[in-house]
CSV table of C-alpha atoms and ligand atoms in Angstrom, one decimal:
chain,number,residue,atom,x,y,z
X,1021,MET,CA,0.0,0.1,0.0
X,1022,ILE,CA,1.2,3.6,-0.8
X,1023,ASN,CA,0.3,5.6,2.2
X,1024,PHE,CA,-1.2,9.0,1.8
X,1025,ASN,CA,1.0,10.4,4.5
X,1026,VAL,CA,4.2,9.3,6.3
X,1027,PRO,CA,5.3,11.9,9.0
X,1028,PRO,CA,8.6,13.5,8.3
X,1029,TYR,CA,11.7,12.3,10.2
X,1030,ALA,CA,15.2,13.6,10.3
X,1031,GLU,CA,18.0,11.3,11.3
X,1032,LYS,CA,19.4,13.7,14.0
X,1033,ALA,CA,16.2,13.9,15.9
X,1034,MET,CA,17.0,10.9,18.0
X,1035,GLY,CA,20.3,12.4,19.4
X,1036,TYR,CA,18.6,15.7,20.2
X,1037,ILE,CA,15.9,14.1,22.0
X,1038,GLN,CA,18.4,11.9,24.0
X,1039,GLU,CA,20.2,15.1,24.8
X,1040,CYS,CA,17.1,16.7,26.2
X,1041,VAL,CA,16.3,13.5,28.3
X,1042,LYS,CA,20.0,13.1,29.7
X,1043,ASN,CA,20.1,16.8,30.7
X,1044,GLN,CA,16.6,16.4,32.2
X,1045,LYS,CA,15.5,19.5,30.3
X,1046,ILE,CA,12.2,18.7,28.6
X,1047,CYS,CA,10.1,21.5,29.7
X,1048,GLY,CA,9.0,24.4,27.5
X,1049,ASP,CA,11.3,27.2,26.1
X,1050,GLY,CA,14.5,25.1,26.3
X,1051,LEU,CA,17.3,24.9,24.0
X,1052,TYR,CA,15.6,23.4,21.0
X,1053,THR,CA,12.5,25.5,21.3
X,1054,LYS,CA,14.9,28.5,21.2
X,1055,LYS,CA,16.8,27.0,18.1
X,1056,CYS,CA,13.4,26.4,16.3
X,1057,SER,CA,12.1,29.9,17.0
X,1058,GLU,CA,15.3,31.6,15.9
X,1059,TRP,CA,15.4,29.4,12.8
X,1060,ILE,CA,11.8,30.5,11.8
X,1061,GLU,CA,12.5,34.2,12.6
X,1062,LYS,CA,15.6,34.0,10.5
X,1063,LYS,CA,14.0,32.1,7.6
X,1064,THR,CA,10.8,34.2,7.5
X,1065,GLY,CA,11.9,37.6,8.7
X,1066,THR,CA,9.1,37.9,11.1
X,1067,ALA,CA,9.8,40.0,14.2
X,1068,LYS,CA,9.0,37.1,16.6
X,1069,CYS,CA,8.1,33.6,16.4
X,1070,LEU,CA,6.7,31.7,19.5
X,1071,LEU,CA,6.4,27.9,19.4
X,1072,THR,CA,3.1,26.5,20.5
X,1073,THR,CA,1.5,23.3,21.2
X,1074,SER,CA,-0.4,23.3,17.9
X,1075,CYS,CA,-1.5,25.5,15.1
X,1076,THR,CA,-5.0,25.6,16.7
X,1077,HIS,CA,-3.4,27.0,19.8
X,1078,ALA,CA,-1.3,29.6,17.9
X,1079,THR,CA,-4.7,30.7,16.3
X,1080,GLU,CA,-6.3,30.8,19.8
X,1081,LEU,CA,-3.4,33.0,21.0
X,1082,ALA,CA,-3.8,35.3,18.0
X,1083,ALA,CA,-7.6,35.6,18.7
X,1084,LEU,CA,-6.7,36.6,22.3
X,1085,LEU,CA,-4.4,39.2,20.9
X,1086,VAL,CA,-6.8,41.0,18.5
X,1087,PRO,CA,-8.0,43.9,20.5
X,1088,ASP,CA,-11.6,43.4,22.1
X,1089,ILE,CA,-12.6,40.4,20.0
X,1090,GLY,CA,-15.8,39.2,21.8
X,1091,PRO,CA,-19.4,38.0,21.6
X,1092,GLY,CA,-21.2,39.0,18.6
X,1093,ASP,CA,-18.0,40.3,16.7
X,1094,GLU,CA,-17.4,38.8,13.2
X,1095,VAL,CA,-14.4,37.3,11.6
X,1096,ILE,CA,-14.3,36.7,7.8
X,1097,MET,CA,-12.8,33.5,6.7
X,1098,PRO,CA,-13.5,30.7,4.0
X,1099,ALA,CA,-15.7,27.7,4.9
X,1100,TYR,CA,-13.4,25.6,3.0
X,1101,THR,CA,-10.8,25.1,5.7
X,1102,PHE,CA,-10.0,23.0,8.8
X,1103,VAL,CA,-12.2,23.6,11.9
X,1104,SER,CA,-9.5,25.3,14.0
X,1105,THR,CA,-9.6,28.3,11.8
X,1106,ALA,CA,-13.1,28.9,13.2
X,1107,ASP,CA,-12.7,27.4,16.5
X,1108,ALA,CA,-10.3,29.9,17.9
X,1109,PHE,CA,-12.7,32.8,17.3
X,1110,VAL,CA,-15.8,30.8,18.2
X,1111,LEU,CA,-14.2,30.3,21.6
X,1112,ARG,CA,-14.2,34.2,22.0
X,1113,GLY,CA,-17.9,34.2,21.2
X,1114,ALA,CA,-17.2,35.7,17.7
X,1115,VAL,CA,-19.3,34.7,14.6
X,1116,PRO,CA,-17.2,33.2,11.7
X,1117,VAL,CA,-18.6,34.8,8.6
X,1118,PHE,CA,-17.8,32.6,5.7
X,1119,VAL,CA,-17.0,33.8,2.2
X,1120,ASP,CA,-16.9,31.9,-0.9
X,1121,ILE,CA,-13.6,30.6,-2.5
X,1122,ARG,CA,-11.9,30.8,-5.9
X,1123,PRO,CA,-12.1,27.7,-7.8
X,1124,ASP,CA,-8.6,28.0,-9.2
X,1125,THR,CA,-6.7,28.1,-5.8
X,1126,MET,CA,-9.4,27.0,-3.4
X,1127,ASN,CA,-8.4,30.2,-1.4
X,1128,ILE,CA,-10.9,32.7,-0.1
X,1129,ASP,CA,-12.0,35.0,-3.1
X,1130,GLU,CA,-10.5,38.3,-2.2
X,1131,LYS,CA,-13.1,40.1,-4.3
X,1132,LEU,CA,-16.0,39.0,-2.1
X,1133,ILE,CA,-14.4,40.0,1.3
X,1134,GLU,CA,-15.3,43.7,1.4
X,1135,ASP,CA,-19.1,42.9,0.8
X,1136,ALA,CA,-19.0,40.9,3.9
X,1137,VAL,CA,-17.5,43.6,6.2
X,1138,THR,CA,-20.0,45.1,8.7
X,1139,GLU,CA,-19.7,47.3,11.8
X,1140,ARG,CA,-18.9,44.2,13.9
X,1141,THR,CA,-16.1,42.8,11.7
X,1142,ARG,CA,-12.8,42.5,13.7
X,1143,ALA,CA,-10.5,40.4,11.7
X,1144,ILE,CA,-10.0,38.5,8.3
X,1145,VAL,CA,-8.5,34.9,8.4
X,1146,PRO,CA,-7.0,34.0,5.0
X,1147,VAL,CA,-6.1,30.2,4.8
X,1148,HIS,CA,-3.2,29.6,2.3
X,1149,TYR,CA,-4.5,26.3,1.1
X,1150,ALA,CA,-2.0,23.8,-0.1
X,1151,GLY,CA,0.7,26.4,0.7
X,1152,VAL,CA,-0.5,28.5,-2.2
X,1153,ALA,CA,-0.8,32.1,-1.1
X,1154,CYS,CA,-4.2,34.1,-1.0
X,1155,GLU,CA,-4.2,37.3,-2.7
X,1156,MET,CA,-2.7,39.3,0.2
X,1157,ASP,CA,-2.3,42.6,-1.3
X,1158,THR,CA,-6.0,42.9,-1.8
X,1159,ILE,CA,-6.6,41.5,1.7
X,1160,MET,CA,-4.3,43.9,3.4
X,1161,ASP,CA,-5.6,46.7,1.5
X,1162,ILE,CA,-9.3,45.9,2.8
X,1163,ALA,CA,-8.0,45.3,6.4
X,1164,ASN,CA,-6.1,48.7,6.4
X,1165,ARG,CA,-9.2,50.5,5.1
X,1166,HIS,CA,-11.6,49.0,7.6
X,1167,HIS,CA,-9.0,48.7,10.6
X,1168,LEU,CA,-9.2,44.9,10.7
X,1169,ALA,CA,-6.7,42.5,12.0
X,1170,VAL,CA,-5.3,39.9,9.6
X,1171,ILE,CA,-4.5,36.6,10.9
X,1172,GLU,CA,-2.9,34.2,8.4
X,1173,ASP,CA,-3.7,30.5,8.8
X,1174,ALA,CA,-0.5,29.5,7.4
X,1175,ALA,CA,-0.8,25.9,8.7
X,1176,GLN,CA,0.1,24.6,5.4
X,1177,GLY,CA,2.4,27.6,4.3
X,1178,ILE,CA,5.9,27.3,5.9
X,1179,MET,CA,8.6,27.8,3.2
X,1180,ALA,CA,6.1,29.3,0.8
X,1181,SER,CA,5.9,32.8,-0.2
X,1182,TYR,CA,3.7,35.6,-1.8
X,1183,LYS,CA,5.6,38.3,-3.7
X,1184,GLY,CA,8.8,37.5,-1.9
X,1185,LYS,CA,7.3,37.6,1.5
X,1186,ALA,CA,7.1,34.4,3.7
X,1187,LEU,CA,3.6,33.4,4.3
X,1188,GLY,CA,2.6,34.1,8.0
X,1189,THR,CA,4.6,37.2,8.0
X,1190,ILE,CA,2.3,39.5,6.0
X,1191,GLY,CA,-0.8,39.9,8.4
X,1192,ASP,CA,-0.5,40.9,11.9
X,1193,PHE,CA,-0.3,37.3,12.9
X,1194,GLY,CA,0.6,34.0,11.1
X,1195,CYS,CA,0.1,30.4,12.4
X,1196,PHE,CA,2.1,27.5,11.3
X,1197,SER,CA,1.3,23.7,12.1
X,1198,PHE,CA,3.7,21.1,12.8
X,1199,HIS,CA,1.0,18.5,12.9
X,1200,GLU,CA,2.3,15.0,11.6
X,1201,THR,CA,0.5,15.6,8.3
X,1202,LYS,CA,2.5,19.0,7.6
X,1203,ASN,CA,5.7,19.4,5.8
X,1204,TYR,CA,7.7,19.7,9.1
X,1205,SER,CA,6.3,18.1,12.2
X,1206,SER,CA,6.9,17.6,16.0
X,1207,GLY,CA,3.9,15.3,16.2
X,1208,GLU,CA,1.7,18.0,17.6
X,1209,GLY,CA,2.9,21.5,17.4
X,1210,GLY,CA,2.7,25.0,15.8
X,1211,ALA,CA,4.0,28.5,15.9
X,1212,LEU,CA,2.7,31.9,16.1
X,1213,LEU,CA,4.5,34.6,13.9
X,1214,ILE,CA,4.2,38.2,15.2
X,1215,ARG,CA,4.8,40.9,12.7
X,1216,ASP,CA,5.0,43.9,14.9
X,1217,GLU,CA,7.3,44.1,17.8
X,1218,LYS,CA,4.6,45.9,19.9
X,1219,ASN,CA,2.6,42.8,20.1
X,1220,VAL,CA,5.3,40.6,21.3
X,1221,GLU,CA,5.3,41.2,25.1
X,1222,GLU,CA,1.4,40.7,25.4
X,1223,ALA,CA,1.8,37.5,23.4
X,1224,GLU,CA,4.5,36.1,25.5
X,1225,ILE,CA,2.4,36.8,28.6
X,1226,ILE,CA,-0.7,35.2,27.3
X,1227,ARG,CA,1.3,32.1,26.3
X,1228,GLU,CA,2.7,31.8,29.7
X,1229,LYS,CA,-0.4,31.5,31.7
X,1230,GLY,CA,-0.8,35.3,31.9
X,1231,THR,CA,2.5,35.7,33.7
X,1232,ASN,CA,5.8,37.5,32.8
X,1233,ARG,CA,7.9,34.4,33.2
X,1234,SER,CA,9.5,34.9,29.8
X,1235,LYS,CA,10.9,38.2,31.0
X,1236,PHE,CA,12.0,36.4,34.1
X,1237,TYR,CA,13.9,33.8,32.3
X,1238,ARG,CA,15.8,36.5,30.3
X,1239,GLY,CA,16.6,38.2,33.6
X,1240,GLN,CA,14.7,41.3,32.7
X,1241,VAL,CA,12.6,41.1,35.9
X,1242,ASP,CA,13.7,39.5,39.2
X,1243,LYS,CA,10.4,37.7,40.0
X,1244,TYR,CA,7.5,36.8,37.9
X,1245,THR,CA,3.8,37.4,38.6
X,1246,TRP,CA,0.3,37.2,37.1
X,1247,ILE,CA,-0.2,40.1,34.7
X,1248,ASN,CA,-3.1,39.2,32.3
X,1249,TYR,CA,-5.4,36.4,31.3
X,1250,GLY,CA,-3.7,33.6,29.6
X,1251,SER,CA,-3.1,29.9,28.9
X,1252,SER,CA,-0.4,27.5,28.5
X,1253,TYR,CA,0.7,27.1,24.9
X,1254,LEU,CA,4.4,26.0,25.2
X,1255,PRO,CA,5.4,22.6,23.8
X,1256,SER,CA,7.8,20.4,25.6
X,1257,ASP,CA,11.4,20.8,24.4
X,1258,MET,CA,11.5,17.2,23.3
X,1259,ASN,CA,8.9,18.0,20.6
X,1260,ALA,CA,11.1,21.0,19.6
X,1261,ALA,CA,14.1,18.8,19.4
X,1262,TYR,CA,12.2,16.3,17.0
X,1263,LEU,CA,11.3,19.3,14.8
X,1264,TYR,CA,14.7,21.1,14.8
X,1265,ALA,CA,16.2,18.1,13.1
X,1266,GLN,CA,13.9,18.6,10.1
X,1267,LEU,CA,14.3,22.4,10.2
X,1268,GLU,CA,18.1,21.9,9.7
X,1269,ILE,CA,17.4,20.1,6.4
X,1270,ALA,CA,14.3,22.2,5.5
X,1271,GLU,CA,15.6,22.9,2.0
X,1272,GLU,CA,16.2,19.3,1.2
X,1273,ILE,CA,12.7,18.3,2.4
X,1274,ASN,CA,11.3,21.2,0.4
X,1275,ASP,CA,13.0,20.2,-2.7
X,1276,ALA,CA,12.1,16.5,-2.4
X,1277,ARG,CA,8.3,17.7,-2.0
X,1278,LEU,CA,8.6,20.0,-5.0
X,1279,ALA,CA,10.1,17.3,-7.2
X,1280,ILE,CA,7.2,15.0,-6.3
X,1281,TRP,CA,4.7,17.8,-7.0
X,1282,ASN,CA,6.2,18.5,-10.4
X,1283,ARG,CA,6.4,14.8,-11.3
X,1284,TYR,CA,2.6,14.5,-10.7
X,1285,TYR,CA,2.0,17.7,-12.5
X,1286,GLU,CA,3.8,16.8,-15.6
X,1287,SER,CA,2.5,13.2,-15.6
X,1288,LEU,CA,-1.1,14.3,-15.3
X,1289,SER,CA,-1.1,17.2,-17.6
X,1290,PRO,CA,-2.3,15.1,-20.6
X,1291,LEU,CA,-5.5,14.0,-18.7
X,1292,ALA,CA,-6.0,17.7,-17.6
X,1293,GLU,CA,-5.5,18.7,-21.3
X,1294,ALA,CA,-8.0,16.1,-22.3
X,1295,GLY,CA,-10.5,17.6,-20.1
X,1296,LYS,CA,-10.6,14.5,-17.8
X,1297,ILE,CA,-9.4,16.1,-14.5
X,1298,GLU,CA,-8.2,19.6,-13.3
X,1299,LEU,CA,-4.8,20.3,-11.8
X,1300,PRO,CA,-3.9,23.0,-9.1
X,1301,MET,CA,-3.1,26.4,-10.1
X,1302,VAL,CA,-0.3,28.5,-8.7
X,1303,PRO,CA,-0.7,32.3,-9.5
X,1304,GLU,CA,2.2,34.5,-10.4
X,1305,GLY,CA,4.1,35.8,-7.5
X,1306,CYS,CA,3.3,32.8,-5.5
X,1307,VAL,CA,6.0,30.2,-4.5
X,1308,HIS,CA,4.6,27.1,-3.0
X,1309,ASN,CA,6.1,24.4,-0.8
X,1310,GLY,CA,4.8,21.2,-2.3
X,1311,HIS,CA,2.4,20.7,0.7
X,1312,MET,CA,-0.2,19.0,-1.3
X,1313,PHE,CA,-1.0,17.5,-4.6
X,1314,TYR,CA,-4.6,17.5,-5.4
X,1315,LEU,CA,-6.8,17.0,-8.5
X,1316,LYS,CA,-10.3,17.6,-9.2
X,1317,ALA,CA,-12.6,14.9,-10.7
X,1318,LYS,CA,-15.8,15.7,-12.6
X,1319,ASP,CA,-18.1,15.3,-9.5
X,1320,ILE,CA,-18.5,13.6,-6.3
X,1321,GLU,CA,-19.5,10.2,-7.8
X,1322,GLU,CA,-16.4,10.2,-10.0
X,1323,ARG,CA,-14.3,11.2,-7.1
X,1324,THR,CA,-15.7,8.3,-4.9
X,1325,ALA,CA,-15.1,5.8,-7.8
X,1326,LEU,CA,-11.6,7.1,-8.3
X,1327,ILE,CA,-10.5,6.9,-4.5
X,1328,ASP,CA,-11.9,3.3,-4.5
X,1329,TYR,CA,-10.0,2.4,-7.7
X,1330,LEU,CA,-6.8,3.8,-6.3
X,1331,LYS,CA,-7.5,1.8,-3.1
X,1332,SER,CA,-8.0,-1.4,-5.0
X,1333,ASN,CA,-4.5,-0.7,-6.6
X,1334,GLU,CA,-2.9,-0.3,-3.2
X,1335,ILE,CA,-2.9,3.7,-3.3
X,1336,HIS,CA,-4.3,5.6,-0.3
X,1337,SER,CA,-5.8,8.9,-1.4
X,1338,VAL,CA,-8.2,11.1,0.5
X,1339,PHE,CA,-10.5,14.1,0.3
X,1340,HIS,CA,-11.4,17.0,2.6
X,1341,TYR,CA,-13.0,19.4,3.9
X,1342,VAL,CA,-16.6,19.2,4.4
X,1343,PRO,CA,-17.2,23.0,4.3
X,1344,LEU,CA,-17.6,24.5,7.7
X,1345,HIS,CA,-21.0,26.2,7.1
X,1346,THR,CA,-22.7,22.9,6.4
X,1347,ALA,CA,-21.4,21.3,9.6
X,1348,PRO,CA,-23.4,21.2,12.8
X,1349,ALA,CA,-21.2,23.7,14.6
X,1350,GLY,CA,-20.8,25.8,11.5
X,1351,LEU,CA,-24.7,26.2,11.3
X,1352,LYS,CA,-24.9,27.0,15.1
X,1353,PHE,CA,-22.0,29.5,15.3
X,1354,GLY,CA,-21.4,31.0,11.9
X,1355,ARG,CA,-23.1,32.2,8.7
X,1356,PHE,CA,-22.3,32.2,5.0
X,1357,HIS,CA,-22.2,35.7,3.5
X,1358,GLY,CA,-23.4,35.7,-0.1
X,1359,GLU,CA,-23.6,32.8,-2.6
X,1360,ASP,CA,-22.0,29.4,-2.2
X,1361,ARG,CA,-20.9,29.2,-5.8
X,1362,TYR,CA,-17.8,27.1,-5.5
X,1363,THR,CA,-17.2,26.1,-1.9
X,1364,THR,CA,-19.3,23.0,-1.8
X,1365,LYS,CA,-19.2,22.1,-5.5
X,1366,GLU,CA,-15.4,22.3,-5.7
X,1367,SER,CA,-14.9,20.7,-2.2
X,1368,GLU,CA,-16.8,17.7,-3.6
X,1369,ARG,CA,-14.6,17.3,-6.6
X,1370,LEU,CA,-11.2,17.6,-4.9
X,1371,MET,CA,-9.0,14.6,-3.9
X,1372,ARG,CA,-5.4,14.6,-2.5
X,1373,LEU,CA,-2.8,12.2,-3.8
X,1374,PRO,CA,0.0,10.6,-1.6
X,1375,MET,CA,2.5,13.3,-0.9
X,1376,TYR,CA,5.3,13.0,1.9
X,1377,TYR,CA,9.0,13.4,2.3
X,1378,GLY,CA,10.3,10.0,1.2
X,1379,LEU,CA,7.8,9.2,-1.5
X,1380,LYS,CA,9.6,7.8,-4.4
X,1381,LEU,CA,9.2,9.2,-8.0
X,1382,ASP,CA,8.7,5.7,-9.3
X,1383,GLN,CA,5.8,5.5,-6.8
X,1384,VAL,CA,4.5,8.8,-8.2
X,1385,ASP,CA,4.6,7.3,-11.6
X,1386,TYR,CA,2.8,4.2,-10.7
X,1387,ILE,CA,0.1,6.4,-9.1
X,1388,CYS,CA,-0.2,8.4,-12.3
X,1389,GLU,CA,-0.3,5.3,-14.6
X,1390,THR,CA,-3.1,4.1,-12.3
X,1391,LEU,CA,-5.1,7.3,-12.8
X,1392,ARG,CA,-4.6,7.1,-16.5
X,1393,LYS,CA,-5.9,3.5,-16.5
X,1394,PHE,CA,-9.0,4.7,-14.6
X,1395,TYR,CA,-9.8,7.3,-17.3
X,1396,GLN,CA,-9.2,5.0,-20.2
R,69,PLP,C1,-3.5,21.4,10.0
R,69,PLP,C2,-4.2,22.6,9.9
R,69,PLP,C3,-4.6,23.4,11.0
R,69,PLP,C4,-4.5,22.7,12.5
R,69,PLP,O1,-3.3,22.6,12.8
R,69,PLP,P1,-2.9,21.8,14.2
R,69,PLP,O2,-1.4,22.0,14.4
R,69,PLP,O3,-3.2,20.4,14.1
R,69,PLP,O4,-3.6,22.5,15.2
R,69,PLP,C5,-5.3,24.6,10.9
R,69,PLP,N1,-5.6,25.0,9.7
R,69,PLP,C6,-5.3,24.4,8.6
R,69,PLP,C7,-5.6,25.0,7.3
R,69,PLP,C8,-4.6,23.1,8.6
R,69,PLP,O5,-4.3,22.5,7.5
């Protein structure tokens, strides 16, 4: 069976974890947490990176940092996303206002956002699907004119960029995921990227249970105390050690994923040209990271048949997401603004092919050949 995903692993991880254990230093904000944050800061150019226990938690932390986001406030986002994008704001009592996506990138349609802005809108949450950037110039312009915060759900976007800027660094806050299904993983983990220095101190406090312990560790205060509300969003240093080994070879992992992506794209282009399937589109100015390779079948029936056919040929492929506005919690907490022209229709056609660091190009060839057989 060719798996859909195999979590990334780098050789040096074992030694790094052993070092944490031997030194009995496994709590949060240790050596490897520092190394990971500094690596991300250097690589992306963000003012500050704070490692978190997940991207979900990074988004929660961001939601707590947007001034006065509370009951009845509105947050604009696509319905075609993972639940965490909405959960972080629903926890604050805010209403997710779902806007339709563009069928070419599956990202929020930037042209429909402004019409969804009301008196109660506080933030926009673009999701960079498959590591392909949303149209950030337009989104930032709307946000600036209406004084809205922008929180980038860049869970899939590490190592990708928009017009030369790393994803996660363009909005006020950016959120990365290191879940085992992502390009770099610590099993469970994430990071919050903070664009402006002025938001760093409050973020550190909220992440450390509402205390100024981060300042205390740096020797900037001689005792620490309860300053604000907060929670605990620090991962164990063992998780960071596992992650750091991958970050050290980030380029190699990225190149390998792009090689797989390009092989799929080239091999499947004839099927796309024959009008059998649709392939992903990467707009000009966007550099992606090979996070995902998807294709679109004609409709949901064909997709189901295709997934079954691949399975019978030992290939595991998957689909996602069920649009949030059609889910029980989405119906309860959110609303869809405007017409659902593409969100549901396109989500029903999309399927993801195996993609992971370590997948062999001849396995990709076999998958493509199997797809061609299905369409013969
Ligand atoms: C994976 C993912 C998340 C959640 O990440 P966790 O680290 O598992 O919390 C959020 N949003 C998107 C778009 C994702 O793909």
